[in-house]
Amino acid sequence: MMHRPRRLAIAVLFASAILTESCNDGLLHSPAPAAALVSMTASMSRFSGGSQEAFDRADRLFVRFRAGDVVRLEQEVPFVSTGAATTVRVQVPLRELSEAMTAELELRLGNRALFRGVTSSTLSSGTPTPMEFALNPVVAAVVCGTGLVQLNAYGETAQLAGAALFATGDTVRGLPVAWSVATNTAASVSETGAVTALQDGDAVATCAASGVTATRQLRVLAAVSAVQVAPGTATLVVGTSLTYAATLLDARGNVITTSRPLVWSSSSSALATVGSTTGVVTGVSSGAARIDATSGAVVGSATLAVVVPSTAVTNASTGVTGSAATLRGSVNPRGLSTQAWFEWGTDPALAAPASTTVQSVGGGTVDVSIAQALTTLVPNATYYFRVVASSNAGTVRGTTLSFRTPPLPTAVTAGLDSRFPDGFVMNGSATPNGNATVAWFEYGTSPTLATSTPTTRQSIGSGVAPVTILQGLSLQQYTTYYVRTTASNIGGTANGNIISFSTGGSPDLLSSGRSTTIGCTGVDVFGTGRPNGTYTRAWFEYSFSSSMTNAVTIGATVLGSGSAGVPFTSRINYSNGSTIYFRAVVSNVFGRDQTTTPFTVSAPICVN
């Protein structure tokens, strides 16, 4: 409840007197030329609030008058609060008829100040002058409360209360105290006394009013409200270890940053053991265990599955060719859902291997065979591979095996074999390089042999030396052909170099006849043939029958493979008086030409 302001009316009478200027004892030491009458009124200011109790306890009034820095009067007189107004009489010397004065008023209880007021006015001799004082409380002490203020969670708040006191012990109402904290590492304090916990530690809060201070001890010690264990769920392979971590939380869900006693334990040491202070868990045998972290009475838990890893066995590869192979292995899931694949490459360490497609092998407890075909290999290369299995227990790899792809055969195209001029016989060679090999020729009219005709395949064995192959070709006349030797074995198919040649045409018999002189025992015959670019032969045929039955061939001649006519001759021998029939013939691989109608020769009968 607020009391009405207390007003104090003080009447001060001045009379001429002799005062000493430098004394402060109120005695007159020099003549006063004049006297003044002063009426003073004092009231409690708004800061005094409802401090009526302290006002009522005042028993002394002290007054001091100054003219500049010179004290003219200091006097303490008894004081009794008598209601609305109290009159106090004092004598104040003046040096001039009119002087500016500063008056200081203090209400006391014994020698302890309770209220103070100051005002200024000009005092004139013989003229009543009113002076009004606003009384302010004098703070003798500040209280900030007692005992340790403890906060148990980061971000938790509390409100501190403090008060300013008179020397009487009464509270100075209406005058707030201001709060501060020397360091804010543990807690912050607002000016109005709102405390907020920041982190574990101690702090000192200070409350102040009118220059008077007091302190209050603060402590932040977050209480563990929850323990979080990480990982919350985990799978551990028998014989391996895993380190768990615990996070302590306060009631507001904040992470506690300072250490607290923590004890680790396992629900079953037969399945998993744990270091009580380290949180290191080691798998012992397969099964499910609970891992606990305890701080005080608060427990946090995590679930752990201890498993036996899958097994992976790499088996020998099969179906190895120069470009392909089938990788094989087996995996035992050991009761866990498992996936498997192969890693492979040309690096013996398989540091950065290629991987085949992942296959699911289920979650059984028996070996499961897996296979994967590779189709992008190169001949005559060593490859390394291993089977890989992966489950919740981790990833395991089988031993690394290797295989070598067989080399390709080699093939060389030599060309048309001159030993067989009457036909187009190709000559080439192929080397098996240690594997059973077949070879043939491919020919056609495409320069790249994009489309071609193959000859009959010939087996050339499995040696390491070149093997010659010969093969006649069936060709058309006046055509350019391209031919290559091809060989194939388990290592793959190799094509030799491509050669080309052009064919000629069938021959022409340009002329044929006999000499004009017919002898008794023989006749000379002749002919002219044109090979037309194809190796051509010529000869004569004769018979004693017009049908050329049982014809005899004579005068066989090679005309070559030119494009001009080439003559050829022979002599037909016969008996005296015989009749014979003959013709000239030219022939090559593309056909033959001959005398259309055989010549008739009748030998004369000669008498020796």
Coordinates of C-alpha atoms in Angstrom, one line a residue, residues 149-595:
V149 CA 20.8 -20.7 -6.8
Q150 CA 21.3 -23.9 -8.8
L151 CA 19.9 -24.6 -12.3
N152 CA 19.7 -28.2 -13.5
A153 CA 19.3 -27.8 -17.3
Y154 CA 20.9 -25.6 -20.0
G155 CA 18.5 -22.9 -20.9
E156 CA 16.6 -23.2 -17.6
T157 CA 15.7 -19.8 -16.1
A158 CA 15.2 -18.4 -12.6
Q159 CA 14.2 -15.0 -11.3
L160 CA 16.4 -13.3 -8.7
A161 CA 14.8 -10.9 -6.2
G162 CA 16.7 -8.0 -4.4
A163 CA 15.9 -4.9 -2.4
A164 CA 17.5 -1.7 -1.2
L165 CA 17.3 -1.0 2.5
F166 CA 17.4 2.0 4.8
A167 CA 19.7 2.1 7.7
T168 CA 16.7 1.1 9.8
G169 CA 16.4 -2.1 7.8
D170 CA 13.2 -1.0 6.1
T171 CA 12.8 -1.6 2.4
V172 CA 13.2 1.3 0.0
R173 CA 10.1 0.7 -2.0
G174 CA 9.9 1.9 -5.6
L175 CA 13.7 1.8 -6.0
P176 CA 14.6 -1.3 -8.1
V177 CA 18.0 -3.0 -7.9
A178 CA 20.1 -3.7 -11.1
W179 CA 21.6 -7.1 -11.7
S180 CA 24.8 -8.1 -13.5
V181 CA 27.2 -11.1 -13.6
A182 CA 31.0 -10.8 -13.8
T183 CA 31.3 -13.7 -16.3
N184 CA 28.6 -15.3 -18.4
T185 CA 30.3 -18.7 -19.1
A186 CA 28.0 -20.5 -16.8
A187 CA 24.9 -18.3 -16.7
S188 CA 23.7 -14.9 -17.9
V189 CA 21.8 -12.5 -15.8
S190 CA 19.5 -9.7 -17.1
E191 CA 19.4 -6.3 -15.5
T192 CA 16.0 -7.3 -14.0
G193 CA 17.5 -10.4 -12.4
A194 CA 16.4 -13.1 -14.9
V195 CA 19.0 -15.9 -14.8
T196 CA 19.6 -18.3 -17.8
A197 CA 21.8 -21.4 -17.5
L198 CA 24.4 -21.6 -20.2
Q199 CA 26.8 -24.4 -19.3
D200 CA 28.1 -26.2 -16.2
G201 CA 30.0 -24.0 -13.8
D202 CA 29.7 -21.3 -11.1
A203 CA 28.9 -17.6 -11.4
V204 CA 28.4 -14.6 -9.1
A205 CA 25.5 -12.3 -9.6
T206 CA 25.7 -8.7 -8.3
C207 CA 22.7 -6.6 -7.4
A208 CA 23.2 -2.8 -7.0
A209 CA 21.2 0.3 -6.0
S210 CA 22.5 3.8 -5.5
G211 CA 26.1 2.5 -5.6
V212 CA 25.5 -0.1 -2.9
T213 CA 26.1 -3.7 -4.0
A214 CA 25.7 -7.3 -2.8
T215 CA 26.2 -10.7 -4.4
R216 CA 24.5 -14.1 -4.9
Q217 CA 26.1 -17.4 -5.8
L218 CA 24.9 -19.2 -9.0
R219 CA 25.6 -22.7 -10.1
V220 CA 24.7 -24.6 -13.3
L221 CA 25.0 -28.3 -13.1
A222 CA 22.8 -30.0 -15.7
A223 CA 21.1 -33.1 -14.4
V224 CA 21.2 -36.2 -16.6
S225 CA 17.6 -36.8 -17.8
A226 CA 18.3 -39.2 -20.8
V227 CA 21.2 -41.2 -22.2
Q228 CA 21.4 -41.7 -26.0
V229 CA 23.6 -44.6 -27.1
A230 CA 25.0 -44.7 -30.7
P231 CA 24.7 -46.7 -32.8
G232 CA 21.2 -47.5 -31.7
T233 CA 21.2 -50.7 -33.6
A234 CA 24.2 -52.5 -35.0
T235 CA 25.4 -55.8 -36.3
L236 CA 28.8 -57.1 -35.1
V237 CA 30.7 -60.1 -36.5
V238 CA 31.9 -62.6 -34.0
G239 CA 35.5 -61.8 -33.0
T240 CA 35.4 -58.1 -34.1
S241 CA 34.8 -55.1 -31.9
L242 CA 32.7 -51.9 -32.1
T243 CA 33.0 -48.7 -29.9
Y244 CA 29.8 -47.3 -28.7
A245 CA 29.3 -43.6 -27.7
A246 CA 26.9 -42.2 -25.2
T247 CA 25.3 -38.7 -25.3
L248 CA 23.9 -37.3 -22.1
L249 CA 20.9 -35.0 -22.2
D250 CA 19.4 -32.7 -19.7
A251 CA 15.6 -32.3 -19.0
R252 CA 15.4 -29.7 -21.9
G253 CA 17.0 -32.1 -24.4
N254 CA 20.3 -30.3 -24.4
V255 CA 23.6 -32.2 -24.7
I256 CA 25.5 -32.1 -21.5
T257 CA 29.0 -31.0 -22.3
T258 CA 30.9 -31.9 -19.2
S259 CA 31.8 -35.4 -18.1
R260 CA 29.5 -37.5 -15.9
P261 CA 30.1 -40.9 -14.4
L262 CA 29.1 -43.5 -17.0
V263 CA 29.1 -47.3 -16.8
W264 CA 28.7 -49.7 -19.7
S265 CA 27.2 -53.2 -19.5
S266 CA 26.0 -56.0 -21.7
S267 CA 22.8 -58.0 -21.2
S268 CA 24.7 -61.2 -22.1
S269 CA 28.5 -61.5 -21.8
A270 CA 28.1 -64.9 -23.6
L271 CA 27.1 -63.0 -26.7
A272 CA 29.0 -59.8 -26.4
T273 CA 31.4 -58.3 -23.8
V274 CA 31.8 -54.5 -23.2
G275 CA 34.4 -52.5 -21.4
S276 CA 32.6 -50.9 -18.4
T277 CA 34.4 -47.5 -18.9
T278 CA 35.3 -47.6 -22.6
G279 CA 32.2 -48.7 -24.4
V280 CA 34.2 -51.1 -26.6
V281 CA 32.0 -54.1 -27.5
T282 CA 33.4 -57.4 -28.8
G283 CA 31.2 -60.1 -30.4
V284 CA 31.5 -63.5 -28.7
S285 CA 28.8 -65.7 -30.3
S286 CA 25.8 -65.2 -32.5
G287 CA 22.6 -63.8 -31.0
A288 CA 20.9 -60.6 -29.9
A289 CA 22.2 -58.6 -27.0
R290 CA 21.4 -55.2 -25.3
I291 CA 24.2 -52.7 -24.6
D292 CA 23.4 -50.3 -21.7
A293 CA 25.1 -47.0 -20.7
T294 CA 24.2 -45.9 -17.1
S295 CA 24.7 -42.4 -15.6
G296 CA 23.4 -42.2 -12.1
A297 CA 19.9 -43.7 -12.2
V298 CA 19.4 -43.0 -16.0
V299 CA 20.0 -45.8 -18.5
G300 CA 20.3 -45.6 -22.3
S301 CA 20.3 -48.8 -24.4
A302 CA 21.1 -50.0 -27.9
T303 CA 20.4 -53.3 -29.6
L304 CA 23.2 -55.5 -31.0
A305 CA 23.0 -58.4 -33.4
V306 CA 26.1 -60.6 -33.2
V307 CA 26.5 -62.7 -36.3
V308 CA 28.8 -65.1 -38.0
P309 CA 29.9 -63.8 -41.5
S310 CA 29.1 -65.6 -44.7
T311 CA 31.7 -67.7 -46.4
A312 CA 32.9 -67.3 -49.9
V313 CA 34.9 -69.9 -51.9
T314 CA 36.4 -69.1 -55.4
N315 CA 36.3 -72.1 -57.8
A316 CA 38.2 -72.6 -61.0
S317 CA 36.9 -70.9 -64.1
T318 CA 35.4 -72.8 -67.0
G319 CA 34.7 -72.3 -70.7
V320 CA 37.8 -70.1 -71.2
T321 CA 38.3 -68.9 -74.8
G322 CA 40.2 -66.0 -76.2
S323 CA 37.3 -63.6 -75.4
A324 CA 35.1 -65.3 -72.8
A325 CA 35.2 -67.3 -69.6
T326 CA 32.8 -68.4 -66.9
L327 CA 33.7 -67.5 -63.3
R328 CA 32.5 -69.9 -60.6
G329 CA 32.3 -69.9 -56.8
S330 CA 30.2 -70.9 -53.9
V331 CA 28.7 -68.9 -50.9
N332 CA 27.2 -70.0 -47.6
P333 CA 24.9 -67.2 -46.3
R334 CA 25.2 -68.6 -42.7
G335 CA 21.5 -67.7 -42.1
L336 CA 21.8 -64.1 -43.2
S337 CA 20.3 -62.5 -46.3
T338 CA 23.3 -62.4 -48.6
Q339 CA 24.3 -61.1 -52.0
A340 CA 27.2 -62.3 -54.0
W341 CA 29.2 -61.2 -57.1
F342 CA 32.7 -61.6 -58.6
E343 CA 35.5 -59.1 -58.7
W344 CA 37.9 -59.5 -61.7
G345 CA 40.6 -57.8 -63.6
T346 CA 44.2 -58.0 -64.9
D347 CA 45.8 -56.7 -61.6
P348 CA 47.0 -59.6 -59.4
A349 CA 46.0 -57.6 -56.3
L350 CA 42.6 -56.7 -57.7
A351 CA 43.2 -53.2 -56.3
A352 CA 40.5 -51.6 -58.5
P353 CA 38.6 -54.6 -59.9
A354 CA 35.6 -54.7 -62.2
S355 CA 32.5 -56.3 -60.7
T356 CA 29.9 -58.6 -62.1
T357 CA 26.2 -58.3 -61.6
V358 CA 25.1 -58.7 -57.9
Q359 CA 23.2 -62.0 -57.3
S360 CA 21.0 -62.8 -54.3
V361 CA 21.9 -66.1 -52.8
G362 CA 19.2 -66.1 -50.0
G363 CA 19.7 -66.6 -46.3
G364 CA 20.2 -70.3 -45.9
T365 CA 22.9 -72.3 -44.2
V366 CA 24.2 -74.4 -47.1
D367 CA 26.6 -73.6 -49.9
V368 CA 25.1 -71.9 -53.0
S369 CA 26.9 -72.1 -56.3
I370 CA 27.1 -69.0 -58.4
A371 CA 28.5 -68.5 -61.9
Q372 CA 29.0 -65.5 -64.1
A373 CA 30.0 -65.4 -67.8
L374 CA 32.5 -62.8 -69.0
T375 CA 32.3 -62.0 -72.7
T376 CA 34.6 -59.0 -73.2
L377 CA 38.0 -60.6 -72.6
V378 CA 41.1 -60.3 -74.9
P379 CA 43.2 -63.3 -76.1
N380 CA 46.5 -64.2 -74.6
A381 CA 45.9 -62.4 -71.3
T382 CA 46.0 -63.4 -67.6
Y383 CA 42.9 -62.6 -65.6
Y384 CA 42.4 -62.7 -61.8
F385 CA 39.1 -63.2 -60.0
R386 CA 37.5 -63.9 -56.7
V387 CA 34.0 -64.4 -55.3
V388 CA 32.5 -61.8 -52.9
A389 CA 29.7 -62.2 -50.4
S390 CA 28.0 -59.4 -48.4
S391 CA 25.4 -59.5 -45.6
N392 CA 24.7 -57.7 -42.4
A393 CA 27.7 -59.4 -41.0
G394 CA 29.9 -57.6 -43.5
T395 CA 31.7 -58.4 -46.8
V396 CA 33.9 -61.4 -47.3
R397 CA 36.1 -62.3 -50.3
G398 CA 37.2 -65.7 -51.5
T399 CA 40.8 -66.5 -52.5
T400 CA 42.0 -65.0 -55.8
L401 CA 42.4 -67.4 -58.7
S402 CA 43.5 -66.8 -62.2
F403 CA 43.2 -68.0 -65.8
R404 CA 44.8 -67.2 -69.1
T405 CA 42.9 -66.7 -72.3
P406 CA 44.4 -68.7 -75.2
P407 CA 46.2 -66.7 -77.9
L408 CA 44.7 -66.2 -81.3
P409 CA 46.2 -68.1 -84.2
T410 CA 48.0 -66.1 -86.8
A411 CA 47.2 -66.0 -90.5
V412 CA 49.2 -64.8 -93.6
T413 CA 47.9 -64.6 -97.2
A414 CA 50.6 -65.3 -99.7
G415 CA 48.7 -65.1 -103.0
L416 CA 48.0 -67.3 -106.0
D417 CA 50.3 -70.3 -106.1
S418 CA 52.3 -70.2 -109.4
R419 CA 52.8 -74.0 -109.2
F420 CA 49.2 -74.4 -110.3
P421 CA 48.9 -72.1 -113.3
D422 CA 45.9 -73.9 -114.8
G423 CA 43.7 -72.8 -111.9
F424 CA 43.3 -70.2 -109.1
V425 CA 45.0 -72.0 -106.2
M426 CA 45.5 -69.7 -103.2
N427 CA 48.5 -70.1 -101.0
G428 CA 48.6 -69.0 -97.3
S429 CA 49.7 -70.1 -93.9
A430 CA 48.4 -70.1 -90.4
T431 CA 50.1 -70.8 -87.0
P432 CA 47.9 -72.6 -84.4
N433 CA 49.9 -71.2 -81.4
G434 CA 49.3 -74.4 -79.4
N435 CA 45.6 -74.9 -79.9
A436 CA 43.7 -77.1 -82.4
T437 CA 43.1 -74.9 -85.4
V438 CA 41.2 -74.8 -88.6
A439 CA 42.0 -72.5 -91.6
W440 CA 40.4 -71.4 -94.8
F441 CA 40.3 -68.7 -97.3
E442 CA 37.6 -66.0 -97.6
Y443 CA 37.2 -64.3 -101.0
G444 CA 34.9 -61.9 -102.7
T445 CA 34.5 -58.7 -104.6
S446 CA 34.3 -56.4 -101.6
P447 CA 37.7 -54.7 -100.8
T448 CA 37.0 -55.2 -97.0
L449 CA 35.5 -58.6 -97.5
A450 CA 32.4 -57.4 -95.7
T451 CA 30.7 -60.1 -97.6
S452 CA 32.7 -63.1 -98.7
T453 CA 32.7 -66.7 -99.7
P454 CA 34.6 -69.2 -97.5
T455 CA 36.5 -72.2 -98.8
T456 CA 36.4 -75.6 -97.1
R457 CA 37.9 -75.5 -93.6
Q458 CA 41.1 -77.5 -93.2
S459 CA 42.5 -78.8 -89.9
I460 CA 46.1 -77.7 -89.4
G461 CA 46.8 -79.2 -85.9
S462 CA 47.8 -77.4 -82.7
G463 CA 51.5 -76.8 -83.3
V464 CA 53.5 -73.6 -82.9
A465 CA 54.9 -73.4 -86.4
P466 CA 53.2 -72.0 -89.5
V467 CA 51.3 -74.5 -91.6
T468 CA 50.8 -73.9 -95.4
I469 CA 47.3 -74.2 -96.8
L470 CA 46.3 -74.4 -100.5
Q471 CA 42.9 -74.1 -101.8
G472 CA 41.5 -73.7 -105.3
L473 CA 39.0 -70.9 -105.9
S474 CA 36.0 -70.9 -108.2
L475 CA 36.1 -67.6 -109.9
Q476 CA 34.3 -65.6 -112.6
Q477 CA 36.2 -64.2 -115.6
Y478 CA 37.0 -60.5 -115.9
T479 CA 36.5 -59.8 -112.2
T480 CA 38.7 -58.3 -109.4
Y481 CA 38.8 -60.5 -106.3
Y482 CA 40.0 -59.9 -102.7
V483 CA 41.2 -62.8 -100.7
R484 CA 42.5 -63.4 -97.2
T485 CA 43.6 -66.4 -95.1
T486 CA 41.5 -67.0 -91.9
A487 CA 42.3 -69.2 -89.0
S488 CA 40.3 -70.1 -85.9
N489 CA 40.7 -71.9 -82.6
I490 CA 39.7 -71.6 -79.0
G491 CA 41.5 -68.3 -78.8
G492 CA 39.4 -66.8 -81.5
T493 CA 39.4 -66.1 -85.2
A494 CA 42.3 -64.3 -86.9
N495 CA 42.2 -62.8 -90.4
G496 CA 45.3 -62.5 -92.5
N497 CA 46.2 -59.7 -94.9
I498 CA 43.9 -59.1 -97.9
I499 CA 45.4 -59.4 -101.4
S500 CA 43.6 -58.7 -104.6
F501 CA 43.9 -59.8 -108.3
S502 CA 41.8 -59.6 -111.4
T503 CA 40.9 -62.5 -113.6
G504 CA 41.0 -62.7 -117.4
G505 CA 38.7 -64.4 -119.7
S506 CA 38.3 -67.7 -121.7
P507 CA 40.8 -68.0 -124.7
D508 CA 40.1 -67.4 -128.4
L509 CA 41.3 -69.6 -131.2
L510 CA 42.1 -67.0 -133.8
S511 CA 43.1 -69.3 -136.6
S512 CA 44.1 -72.9 -137.5
G513 CA 45.1 -74.9 -140.6
R514 CA 47.7 -77.0 -142.2
S515 CA 50.5 -76.7 -144.7
T516 CA 49.7 -76.8 -148.3
T517 CA 52.0 -79.7 -148.9
I518 CA 50.7 -83.0 -147.8
G519 CA 53.3 -85.5 -147.3
C520 CA 53.0 -89.2 -147.7
T521 CA 53.6 -89.8 -144.0
G522 CA 52.6 -86.6 -142.3
V523 CA 51.5 -83.0 -142.5
D524 CA 52.4 -79.7 -140.6
V525 CA 49.5 -78.1 -138.8
F526 CA 49.3 -74.6 -137.1
G527 CA 47.1 -72.4 -135.1
T528 CA 47.0 -69.0 -133.3
G529 CA 45.4 -68.6 -129.8
R530 CA 44.8 -65.5 -127.6
P531 CA 44.9 -66.2 -123.8
N532 CA 42.9 -63.1 -122.9
G533 CA 44.8 -62.6 -119.6
T534 CA 44.4 -66.1 -118.3
Y535 CA 47.1 -68.8 -118.3
T536 CA 46.3 -70.8 -121.5
R537 CA 47.5 -74.0 -123.1
A538 CA 47.1 -75.1 -126.8
W539 CA 47.4 -78.4 -128.6
F540 CA 46.1 -80.4 -131.7
E541 CA 43.8 -83.3 -131.7
Y542 CA 43.5 -85.8 -134.6
S543 CA 41.5 -88.9 -135.3
F544 CA 40.9 -91.4 -138.1
S545 CA 37.2 -90.8 -137.5
S546 CA 35.3 -87.8 -138.6
S547 CA 33.6 -87.8 -135.2
M548 CA 37.0 -87.4 -133.6
T549 CA 36.6 -90.6 -131.7
N550 CA 39.7 -91.8 -129.9
A551 CA 41.4 -88.5 -130.8
V552 CA 45.1 -88.3 -130.2
T553 CA 46.6 -85.1 -128.6
I554 CA 49.9 -83.7 -129.9
G555 CA 51.8 -80.5 -129.9
A556 CA 50.8 -79.3 -126.4
T557 CA 52.1 -75.7 -126.0
V558 CA 51.8 -73.1 -123.3
L559 CA 50.5 -69.8 -124.7
G560 CA 50.9 -67.9 -121.4
S561 CA 48.4 -65.3 -120.1
G562 CA 48.9 -62.4 -122.4
S563 CA 46.3 -60.5 -124.4
A564 CA 47.8 -61.0 -127.9
G565 CA 47.6 -63.9 -130.3
V566 CA 50.3 -66.6 -129.9
P567 CA 51.0 -69.1 -132.7
F568 CA 51.5 -72.8 -132.1
T569 CA 52.5 -75.6 -134.5
S570 CA 52.9 -79.4 -134.7
R571 CA 53.2 -82.2 -137.2
I572 CA 50.8 -85.0 -137.6
N573 CA 52.3 -88.3 -138.6
Y574 CA 50.3 -90.9 -140.4
S575 CA 50.5 -93.9 -142.7
N576 CA 50.9 -93.7 -146.5
G577 CA 47.5 -93.2 -148.0
S578 CA 45.7 -92.6 -144.7
T579 CA 42.8 -90.2 -144.2
I580 CA 42.8 -88.3 -140.9
Y581 CA 40.9 -85.5 -139.2
F582 CA 42.4 -82.8 -136.9
R583 CA 41.6 -79.7 -135.0
A584 CA 43.4 -77.0 -133.0
V585 CA 42.4 -76.4 -129.4
V586 CA 43.2 -73.5 -126.9
S587 CA 42.1 -73.9 -123.3
N588 CA 42.2 -72.2 -119.8
V589 CA 40.4 -72.3 -116.6
F590 CA 37.5 -70.4 -118.0
G591 CA 36.9 -72.5 -121.1
R592 CA 38.3 -73.7 -124.4
D593 CA 38.1 -72.8 -128.0
Q594 CA 38.8 -75.1 -131.0
T595 CA 38.5 -75.5 -134.7

